[in-house]
Amino acid sequence: MKRAPVVTPGARLPYQPPRPYTLRDCYRGRVWRNPLAALAKDGLVLGAALALSGLAYAEDAFLALGVVLIAAMVIAGPLSTLRANHARVRLLRAAPAVRARLLRPRRVFLLHEMFRGKRERTFVQPYTFELPDGRAVTGKAWICGCALEKLPPDSLEWVAYDPARPTRSLPLRLAVMVAPH
């Protein structure tokens, strides 16, 4: 059985499709984040706090609610990541690309990242690009703080976008960047 080529860290994807990219490439320490998975981690923290409070105060309702919340987040986090990565692979393999201007990133406050340094926190990286028909589109990607120095505001990056839904887009550079931590 022939294996698909693996995109190495630091490699560049071609601007025009088809691009060699697999689901395995999405999981190789990439700097992008999935919003639902990040919120699921916060749900795990909240569920653990509820369950432990239920144990400490002998409140069965808190304990049960905490356990149910933990179970739901353990299922929701990986499933949302799998779904998002399948969509990323489809987009990266076949979508056309245009140049986008990066805007100033914004910090996302997450409970499970409260005591982490800037390089390990989550940020939303917005960007704008113009479609061939002249319409302006704004996209965004959730990224790790370690990628901020590589993506300065007002710089230009190639972005793959879905022609049917242009807001569904992704900077090509994020597909090959690897978190150093």
mmCIF file of N, CA and C in Angstrom, residues 100-104 125 151-157:
data_model
loop_
_atom_site.group_PDB
_atom_site.id
_atom_site.type_symbol
_atom_site.label_atom_id
_atom_site.label_comp_id
_atom_site.label_asym_id
_atom_site.label_seq_id
_atom_site.Cartn_x
_atom_site.Cartn_y
_atom_site.Cartn_z
ATOM 1 N N ALA A 100 -3.755 37.546 1.521
ATOM 2 C CA ALA A 100 -4.563 38.163 2.575
ATOM 3 C C ALA A 100 -3.669 39.042 3.438
ATOM 4 N N ARG A 101 -4.242 40.090 3.970
ATOM 5 C CA ARG A 101 -3.531 40.980 4.891
ATOM 6 C C ARG A 101 -3.908 40.592 6.306
ATOM 7 N N LEU A 102 -2.900 40.290 7.120
ATOM 8 C CA LEU A 102 -3.139 39.924 8.511
ATOM 9 C C LEU A 102 -3.464 41.162 9.332
ATOM 10 N N LEU A 103 -4.420 41.030 10.220
ATOM 11 C CA LEU A 103 -4.806 42.106 11.127
ATOM 12 C C LEU A 103 -4.207 41.832 12.499
ATOM 13 N N ARG A 104 -4.476 42.693 13.446
ATOM 14 C CA ARG A 104 -3.942 42.542 14.803
ATOM 15 C C ARG A 104 -4.646 41.382 15.511
ATOM 16 N N GLN A 125 -6.463 35.115 15.072
ATOM 17 C CA GLN A 125 -5.739 35.872 14.056
ATOM 18 C C GLN A 125 -6.708 36.215 12.922
ATOM 19 N N LEU A 151 3.728 35.734 12.321
ATOM 20 C CA LEU A 151 2.601 36.298 11.581
ATOM 21 C C LEU A 151 2.351 37.744 12.021
ATOM 22 N N PRO A 152 3.249 38.668 11.676
ATOM 23 C CA PRO A 152 3.080 40.049 12.142
ATOM 24 C C PRO A 152 1.888 40.735 11.472
ATOM 25 N N PRO A 153 1.241 41.653 12.196
ATOM 26 C CA PRO A 153 0.123 42.400 11.603
ATOM 27 C C PRO A 153 0.572 43.169 10.357
ATOM 28 N N ASP A 154 -0.331 43.315 9.412
ATOM 29 C CA ASP A 154 -0.126 44.008 8.133
ATOM 30 C C ASP A 154 0.770 43.253 7.157
ATOM 31 N N SER A 155 1.158 42.030 7.485
ATOM 32 C CA SER A 155 1.929 41.237 6.526
ATOM 33 C C SER A 155 0.956 40.516 5.588
ATOM 34 N N LEU A 156 1.469 40.040 4.469
ATOM 35 C CA LEU A 156 0.644 39.339 3.480
ATOM 36 C C LEU A 156 0.939 37.851 3.536
ATOM 37 N N GLU A 157 -0.114 37.051 3.540
ATOM 38 C CA GLU A 157 -0.003 35.592 3.551
ATOM 39 C C GLU A 157 -0.967 35.012 2.525
#
